[in-house]
Amino acid sequence: MVDGGKRRRRWAVLGAALAGAVLISGVGLWATDGRPFKDRYCWESWQQDSGPRFLGDHALGKSGSERVAVESGTPGSGGGTATCTLTVSSAVPDDDSPQPIGFQDRVTLSYGPVPEAPEERRDWIDRYFSGSASPLPDGLDGLVSNDRAMLVLPEACDVDGRPSAVTLWAESWGDGHRGKRAMPLSIATLPDVSRMLLDAADAGMRKAGCAPEEPLRTTAPMARLAEDGDGAENPVCRIPGVTFDLGEDRRYEQQVGVVGDRLQTCSVVSRQLGSPDEPEAQFVMAASPRTAAVFAGLPEGVGQGLVRTACDGRNTVFYAHVGPGLGDGGGKKDRQVFERFTDAVGRRVGCEPAKGTEGATR
């Protein structure tokens, strides 16, 4: 028999040992930066120091840096678009001013249906079908660049007949004595941006109640197919017959992206110091069902820059959006360019004559 005093002493020793083990475990987690002490961002889509440099210590290398996430809405709530902006703020001394230069690097994550209004939808398409982006592998309907990414979600996530998508958009701003200046922002490598995109899609679909049984993943390597932007020259995008008066007063660059049987993209942008790239022309051929669904509901016709046809048995969409800097607002010049685009690409992928060859100008 063990008397009561000895029993109490044994329990005290055991309790102290357990407390020490917990303390040591906690210190170990802190020292190894274990998950319980890591921040999570944007509906718990991403975790601090999980790989992409924007989520790691590298992004906090400038003086006074901090990383903050601000969520607006929840995926699936009310059928609208939910957004989360992850911002890294910092400041550096300005040699020409007593005030430091403030920097804000922002990655905005959005989950929701593609825009309903035609002009908003075209702006969305022009941004995320950029020729700077490369396609996701393994049959996923998405595009990834260093500064943006887009994934069209499964049909179960549609809202009012419109496909839902997850997007990433990066931008950087410096605010010094010369005012706000826009600068390029690279989120991470293409594989890391792809991982961020798919992690956000999985988290969003779970909250919206439309997640598939297995998480979205890629096994094939992420290849950079898109070329670096170079000076635009005729024929633009290397598409026979697609020509513009490029002039000499503005700097136009073309970005030739995907050139495949199910997707082709090319963008023309104008570049001005201190301002984001402005899209001037966008060309897309889309033949996978989920990607083609993004264009459903837009006005169709040559004058609208959108026609459909069958290519090797696939429902295929041809899309072009030419801005006022290069085009004539959907007039004769734009229609001619669009017809040459559909003819050249259509012959390459074996298409029947396009449907809906008429249409009012935009």
Short mmCIF file of C-alpha atoms in Angstrom, two decimals:
data_model
loop_
_atom_site.label_atom_id
_atom_site.label_comp_id
_atom_site.label_asym_id
_atom_site.label_seq_id
_atom_site.Cartn_x
_atom_site.Cartn_y
_atom_site.Cartn_z
CA MET A 1 0.00 0.00 0.00
CA VAL A 2 1.16 3.50 -0.80
CA ASP A 3 0.29 6.09 1.81
CA GLY A 4 -1.54 9.27 0.81
CA GLY A 5 1.56 11.50 1.10
CA LYS A 6 3.62 9.34 -1.26
CA ARG A 7 0.70 9.13 -3.70
CA ARG A 8 0.36 12.94 -3.76
CA ARG A 9 4.12 13.35 -4.28
CA ARG A 10 4.04 10.92 -7.21
CA TRP A 11 1.15 12.79 -8.83
CA ALA A 12 2.99 16.07 -8.32
CA VAL A 13 6.13 14.67 -10.00
CA LEU A 14 4.05 13.24 -12.86
CA GLY A 15 2.23 16.54 -13.31
CA ALA A 16 5.50 18.46 -13.40
CA ALA A 17 6.90 16.04 -15.97
CA LEU A 18 3.83 16.41 -18.19
CA ALA A 19 3.93 20.18 -17.91
CA GLY A 20 7.60 20.13 -18.86
CA ALA A 21 6.87 17.92 -21.85
CA VAL A 22 4.16 20.28 -23.02
CA LEU A 23 6.47 23.26 -22.56
CA ILE A 24 9.31 21.56 -24.43
CA SER A 25 6.88 20.55 -27.19
CA GLY A 26 5.67 24.11 -27.47
CA VAL A 27 9.20 25.48 -27.61
CA GLY A 28 10.02 22.91 -30.28
CA LEU A 29 7.04 23.96 -32.37
CA TRP A 30 8.05 27.60 -32.00
CA ALA A 31 11.68 26.85 -32.84
CA THR A 32 10.73 24.82 -35.91
CA ASP A 33 7.98 27.30 -36.83
CA GLY A 34 5.38 24.54 -36.46
CA ARG A 35 1.89 24.95 -37.80
CA PRO A 36 0.13 26.01 -34.54
CA PHE A 37 2.16 29.24 -34.61
CA LYS A 38 1.82 30.00 -38.33
CA ASP A 39 -0.64 32.54 -39.69
CA ARG A 40 -3.30 31.43 -42.15
CA TYR A 41 -4.83 33.72 -44.75
CA CYS A 42 -7.90 34.10 -46.96
CA TRP A 43 -10.46 31.59 -45.65
CA GLU A 44 -7.48 29.45 -44.52
CA SER A 45 -6.45 28.89 -48.13
CA TRP A 46 -2.78 29.67 -47.48
CA GLN A 47 -0.33 29.28 -44.64
CA GLN A 48 2.66 31.38 -43.69
CA ASP A 49 5.99 30.02 -44.98
CA SER A 50 4.27 27.31 -47.02
CA GLY A 51 6.53 27.70 -50.06
CA PRO A 52 5.57 30.68 -52.27
CA ARG A 53 7.86 33.61 -51.53
CA PHE A 54 4.95 36.04 -51.10
CA LEU A 55 3.88 33.96 -48.09
CA GLY A 56 7.38 33.67 -46.63
CA ASP A 57 9.92 35.78 -44.77
CA HIS A 58 11.45 37.04 -48.02
CA ALA A 59 8.41 39.24 -48.63
CA LEU A 60 8.97 40.87 -45.24
CA GLY A 61 12.58 41.81 -45.87
CA LYS A 62 12.05 45.58 -46.06
CA SER A 63 11.96 47.79 -42.98
CA GLY A 64 8.71 47.88 -41.05
CA SER A 65 7.13 45.19 -43.21
CA GLU A 66 3.90 43.52 -42.20
CA ARG A 67 1.50 41.14 -43.90
CA VAL A 68 -2.26 41.55 -43.44
CA ALA A 69 -5.24 39.75 -45.02
CA VAL A 70 -8.64 41.43 -45.41
CA GLU A 71 -11.60 39.25 -46.40
CA SER A 72 -14.77 40.55 -48.01
CA GLY A 73 -17.55 37.99 -48.12
CA THR A 74 -17.42 34.20 -47.98
CA PRO A 75 -17.30 31.88 -51.02
CA GLY A 76 -20.76 30.68 -51.94
CA SER A 77 -22.58 33.17 -49.71
CA GLY A 78 -25.47 34.67 -51.66
CA GLY A 79 -24.02 33.59 -55.00
CA GLY A 80 -21.83 36.70 -55.21
CA THR A 81 -18.09 37.22 -55.45
CA ALA A 82 -15.99 36.93 -52.32
CA THR A 83 -12.57 38.57 -52.23
CA CYS A 84 -9.54 38.52 -49.98
CA THR A 85 -6.62 40.92 -50.32
CA LEU A 86 -3.29 39.87 -48.83
CA THR A 87 -1.06 42.94 -48.48
CA VAL A 88 2.60 43.31 -47.57
CA SER A 89 3.31 46.90 -46.53
CA SER A 90 6.79 48.38 -46.03
CA ALA A 91 8.73 51.64 -46.18
CA VAL A 92 12.24 52.60 -47.31
CA PRO A 93 14.14 55.91 -47.02
CA ASP A 94 13.78 58.39 -49.90
CA ASP A 95 17.01 60.24 -50.75
CA ASP A 96 15.01 63.16 -52.17
CA SER A 97 12.54 63.56 -49.35
CA PRO A 98 12.43 63.38 -45.54
CA GLN A 99 9.40 61.14 -45.90
CA PRO A 100 10.02 57.45 -46.61
CA ILE A 101 8.57 55.77 -49.67
CA GLY A 102 5.68 53.48 -48.78
CA PHE A 103 5.21 50.25 -50.68
CA GLN A 104 2.21 47.98 -50.89
CA ASP A 105 2.42 44.59 -52.59
CA ARG A 106 -1.05 43.13 -52.94
CA VAL A 107 -2.39 39.76 -54.05
CA THR A 108 -6.17 39.73 -54.45
CA LEU A 109 -7.98 36.39 -54.39
CA SER A 110 -11.51 36.26 -55.78
CA TYR A 111 -14.07 33.44 -55.76
CA GLY A 112 -17.39 33.71 -57.59
CA PRO A 113 -19.24 33.61 -60.92
CA VAL A 114 -17.77 35.34 -63.95
CA PRO A 115 -19.23 38.85 -64.37
CA GLU A 116 -22.68 39.05 -65.91
CA ALA A 117 -22.50 42.46 -67.66
CA PRO A 118 -20.86 42.10 -71.12
CA GLU A 119 -18.27 44.87 -70.70
CA GLU A 120 -17.26 43.62 -67.26
CA ARG A 121 -17.02 40.08 -68.62
CA ARG A 122 -14.79 41.22 -71.49
CA ASP A 123 -12.53 43.06 -69.05
CA TRP A 124 -12.32 39.89 -66.95
CA ILE A 125 -11.49 37.76 -70.00
CA ASP A 126 -8.86 40.21 -71.21
CA ARG A 127 -7.16 40.17 -67.80
CA TYR A 128 -7.08 36.43 -67.13
CA PHE A 129 -6.76 35.01 -70.67
CA SER A 130 -3.59 37.04 -71.05
CA GLY A 131 -0.95 35.85 -73.45
CA SER A 132 1.52 36.11 -70.55
CA ALA A 133 -0.07 33.06 -68.89
CA SER A 134 0.61 29.35 -69.32
CA PRO A 135 -2.03 26.60 -69.10
CA LEU A 136 -2.52 24.41 -66.06
CA PRO A 137 -1.65 20.76 -66.78
CA ASP A 138 -3.72 17.62 -66.20
CA GLY A 139 -6.84 18.91 -67.97
CA LEU A 140 -7.58 21.72 -65.52
CA ASP A 141 -9.24 24.73 -67.13
CA GLY A 142 -6.96 27.50 -65.97
CA LEU A 143 -4.07 29.80 -66.80
CA VAL A 144 -1.17 30.87 -64.61
CA SER A 145 1.38 33.65 -64.85
CA ASN A 146 3.76 35.11 -62.27
CA ASP A 147 1.37 37.99 -61.55
CA ARG A 148 -2.09 36.47 -62.18
CA ALA A 149 -3.95 33.18 -62.34
CA MET A 150 -7.41 31.85 -63.16
CA LEU A 151 -9.22 28.53 -62.75
CA VAL A 152 -12.72 27.74 -64.07
CA LEU A 153 -14.44 25.54 -61.48
CA PRO A 154 -16.54 22.40 -62.08
CA GLU A 155 -20.15 22.78 -63.22
CA ALA A 156 -21.43 21.98 -59.72
CA CYS A 157 -20.19 25.43 -58.68
CA ASP A 158 -22.10 27.37 -61.39
CA VAL A 159 -24.27 30.28 -60.25
CA ASP A 160 -27.38 31.18 -62.28
CA GLY A 161 -25.95 29.45 -65.34
CA ARG A 162 -22.59 31.24 -65.15
CA PRO A 163 -19.40 29.32 -64.37
CA SER A 164 -17.60 30.19 -61.17
CA ALA A 165 -13.89 30.85 -61.13
CA VAL A 166 -11.04 31.49 -58.73
CA THR A 167 -8.61 34.25 -59.67
CA LEU A 168 -5.38 35.74 -58.35
CA TRP A 169 -4.24 39.24 -59.27
CA ALA A 170 -1.00 40.88 -58.09
CA GLU A 171 -0.05 44.54 -58.10
CA SER A 172 2.56 46.70 -56.42
CA TRP A 173 2.45 50.41 -55.62
CA GLY A 174 5.06 52.84 -54.36
CA ASP A 175 3.89 56.09 -52.80
CA GLY A 176 6.69 58.64 -52.56
CA HIS A 177 7.17 62.34 -53.22
CA ARG A 178 6.51 61.75 -56.93
CA GLY A 179 3.12 60.24 -56.24
CA LYS A 180 1.88 56.70 -56.66
CA ARG A 181 3.88 54.59 -59.08
CA ALA A 182 2.83 51.21 -60.39
CA MET A 183 5.44 48.48 -60.58
CA PRO A 184 5.40 44.83 -61.66
CA LEU A 185 4.82 42.27 -58.91
CA SER A 186 5.75 38.63 -59.28
CA ILE A 187 3.89 36.49 -56.74
CA ALA A 188 6.10 33.42 -57.05
CA THR A 189 7.25 30.79 -59.55
CA LEU A 190 4.63 29.28 -61.83
CA PRO A 191 4.43 26.00 -59.84
CA ASP A 192 4.01 27.96 -56.59
CA VAL A 193 1.34 30.26 -58.07
CA SER A 194 -0.44 27.15 -59.36
CA ARG A 195 -0.37 25.65 -55.87
CA MET A 196 -1.75 28.86 -54.36
CA LEU A 197 -4.53 28.89 -56.97
CA LEU A 198 -5.55 25.27 -56.39
CA ASP A 199 -5.36 25.60 -52.58
CA ALA A 200 -7.64 28.65 -52.78
CA ALA A 201 -10.03 26.82 -55.12
CA ASP A 202 -10.28 23.85 -52.74
CA ALA A 203 -10.91 26.11 -49.73
CA GLY A 204 -13.49 28.16 -51.62
CA MET A 205 -15.37 25.15 -52.97
CA ARG A 206 -15.54 23.57 -49.52
CA LYS A 207 -17.09 26.73 -48.09
CA ALA A 208 -19.47 27.02 -51.07
CA GLY A 209 -20.51 23.37 -50.75
CA CYS A 210 -19.52 22.29 -54.26
CA ALA A 211 -16.11 20.68 -53.67
CA PRO A 212 -15.37 17.41 -55.52
CA GLU A 213 -14.48 14.33 -53.53
CA GLU A 214 -10.77 14.72 -54.24
CA PRO A 215 -8.84 18.01 -53.98
CA LEU A 216 -7.71 19.61 -57.24
CA ARG A 217 -4.08 18.76 -57.85
CA THR A 218 -1.59 18.61 -60.71
CA THR A 219 1.00 15.89 -61.20
CA ALA A 220 2.54 17.00 -64.51
CA PRO A 221 5.22 19.69 -64.33
CA MET A 222 4.14 23.29 -64.87
CA ALA A 223 5.72 24.45 -68.13
CA ARG A 224 6.17 28.06 -69.19
CA LEU A 225 4.79 28.14 -72.72
CA ALA A 226 4.13 31.86 -72.92
CA GLU A 227 6.90 33.91 -74.47
CA ASP A 228 8.36 37.05 -72.99
CA GLY A 229 6.62 40.14 -74.30
CA ASP A 230 8.29 41.65 -77.34
CA GLY A 231 7.59 44.60 -79.58
CA ALA A 232 4.38 44.10 -81.54
CA GLU A 233 4.79 43.87 -85.30
CA ASN A 234 2.55 42.86 -88.16
CA PRO A 235 1.10 40.33 -88.48
CA VAL A 236 0.23 40.76 -84.82
CA CYS A 237 0.47 37.58 -82.73
CA ARG A 238 1.98 35.87 -85.79
CA ILE A 239 -1.59 35.31 -87.04
CA PRO A 240 -1.77 35.80 -90.83
CA GLY A 241 -3.91 38.80 -91.79
CA VAL A 242 -4.10 40.28 -88.29
CA THR A 243 -2.55 43.70 -88.80
CA PHE A 244 -2.86 47.10 -87.11
CA ASP A 245 -1.45 50.57 -87.53
CA LEU A 246 0.88 50.38 -84.53
CA GLY A 247 2.21 53.91 -84.95
CA GLU A 248 5.29 55.22 -83.20
CA ASP A 249 3.91 57.36 -80.40
CA ARG A 250 3.07 54.39 -78.12
CA ARG A 251 4.99 51.29 -77.13
CA TYR A 252 3.01 48.18 -78.00
CA GLU A 253 4.09 44.71 -76.95
CA GLN A 254 2.59 41.38 -77.92
CA GLN A 255 2.44 38.34 -75.67
CA VAL A 256 1.98 35.10 -77.58
CA GLY A 257 0.64 32.57 -75.11
CA VAL A 258 -0.95 29.16 -75.58
CA VAL A 259 -1.14 27.81 -79.14
CA GLY A 260 -2.96 24.48 -78.94
CA ASP A 261 -5.99 22.63 -80.30
CA ARG A 262 -8.18 23.51 -77.31
CA LEU A 263 -6.86 26.95 -76.44
CA GLN A 264 -5.02 29.80 -78.12
CA THR A 265 -4.28 33.17 -76.54
CA CYS A 266 -2.45 36.33 -77.51
CA SER A 267 -2.46 39.82 -76.01
CA VAL A 268 -1.30 43.21 -77.19
CA VAL A 269 -0.56 45.73 -74.42
CA SER A 270 0.66 49.32 -74.35
CA ARG A 271 3.26 50.26 -71.78
CA GLN A 272 3.76 53.60 -70.08
CA LEU A 273 6.17 54.35 -67.26
CA GLY A 274 4.46 54.48 -63.88
CA SER A 275 1.20 52.90 -65.07
CA PRO A 276 -0.05 49.32 -65.28
CA ASP A 277 0.02 47.67 -68.69
CA GLU A 278 -3.09 48.62 -70.65
CA PRO A 279 -4.63 45.84 -72.77
CA GLU A 280 -5.17 47.01 -76.34
CA ALA A 281 -6.17 43.76 -78.05
CA GLN A 282 -6.99 40.25 -76.92
CA PHE A 283 -7.47 37.12 -79.02
CA VAL A 284 -8.78 33.78 -77.68
CA MET A 285 -9.79 30.46 -79.21
CA ALA A 286 -11.39 28.19 -76.58
CA ALA A 287 -12.54 24.63 -77.24
CA SER A 288 -12.78 22.87 -73.85
CA PRO A 289 -16.36 22.82 -72.47
CA ARG A 290 -15.63 24.64 -69.19
CA THR A 291 -13.46 27.29 -70.82
CA ALA A 292 -15.97 27.86 -73.61
CA ALA A 293 -18.68 28.30 -70.96
CA VAL A 294 -16.95 31.50 -69.80
CA PHE A 295 -18.09 33.17 -73.05
CA ALA A 296 -21.72 32.00 -72.86
CA GLY A 297 -24.23 34.82 -72.70
CA LEU A 298 -22.05 37.43 -74.39
CA PRO A 299 -23.45 39.07 -77.55
CA GLU A 300 -22.36 37.09 -80.60
CA GLY A 301 -21.42 37.98 -84.15
CA VAL A 302 -18.40 39.24 -86.07
CA GLY A 303 -19.27 42.80 -85.06
CA GLN A 304 -19.29 41.67 -81.44
CA GLY A 305 -15.96 39.86 -81.69
CA LEU A 306 -17.46 36.48 -80.73
CA VAL A 307 -18.49 33.52 -82.90
CA ARG A 308 -18.95 29.80 -82.33
CA THR A 309 -18.33 26.80 -84.55
CA ALA A 310 -17.47 23.10 -84.40
CA CYS A 311 -13.82 22.11 -84.62
CA ASP A 312 -13.14 18.40 -84.81
CA GLY A 313 -16.48 17.80 -83.07
CA ARG A 314 -15.83 20.33 -80.30
CA ASN A 315 -17.89 23.42 -79.56
CA THR A 316 -15.32 26.16 -80.16
CA VAL A 317 -15.41 29.87 -79.35
CA PHE A 318 -13.46 32.57 -81.17
CA TYR A 319 -13.13 35.84 -79.30
CA ALA A 320 -11.42 39.16 -79.96
CA HIS A 321 -11.59 42.44 -78.09
CA VAL A 322 -9.80 45.38 -79.70
CA GLY A 323 -9.45 48.61 -77.75
CA PRO A 324 -9.85 52.12 -79.17
CA GLY A 325 -6.09 52.62 -79.38
CA LEU A 326 -5.83 50.07 -82.19
CA GLY A 327 -9.37 49.49 -83.43
CA ASP A 328 -12.39 51.39 -84.70
CA GLY A 329 -14.99 50.45 -82.10
CA GLY A 330 -16.27 47.31 -83.78
CA GLY A 331 -16.40 48.83 -87.25
CA LYS A 332 -15.14 47.57 -90.59
CA LYS A 333 -11.51 47.50 -89.49
CA ASP A 334 -12.21 45.41 -86.37
CA ARG A 335 -14.52 43.02 -88.25
CA GLN A 336 -11.85 42.44 -90.89
CA VAL A 337 -9.20 41.67 -88.27
CA PHE A 338 -11.58 39.31 -86.46
CA GLU A 339 -12.51 37.44 -89.65
CA ARG A 340 -8.85 36.94 -90.48
CA PHE A 341 -8.19 35.69 -86.96
CA THR A 342 -11.03 33.14 -87.06
CA ASP A 343 -10.06 32.03 -90.57
CA ALA A 344 -6.36 31.52 -89.79
CA VAL A 345 -6.82 29.79 -86.44
CA GLY A 346 -9.90 27.86 -87.66
CA ARG A 347 -7.96 26.36 -90.55
CA ARG A 348 -5.18 25.38 -88.14
CA VAL A 349 -7.54 23.40 -85.86
CA GLY A 350 -9.91 22.09 -88.56
CA CYS A 351 -13.07 24.11 -88.01
CA GLU A 352 -16.34 24.30 -89.88
CA PRO A 353 -17.58 27.73 -91.02
CA ALA A 354 -18.27 29.91 -88.01
CA LYS A 355 -21.83 30.44 -86.80
CA GLY A 356 -23.23 33.91 -86.21
CA THR A 357 -21.18 35.88 -88.75
CA GLU A 358 -23.26 39.02 -88.35
CA GLY A 359 -23.63 41.29 -85.36
CA ALA A 360 -23.97 44.89 -84.33
CA THR A 361 -20.81 46.77 -83.57
CA ARG A 362 -19.85 47.18 -79.93
#
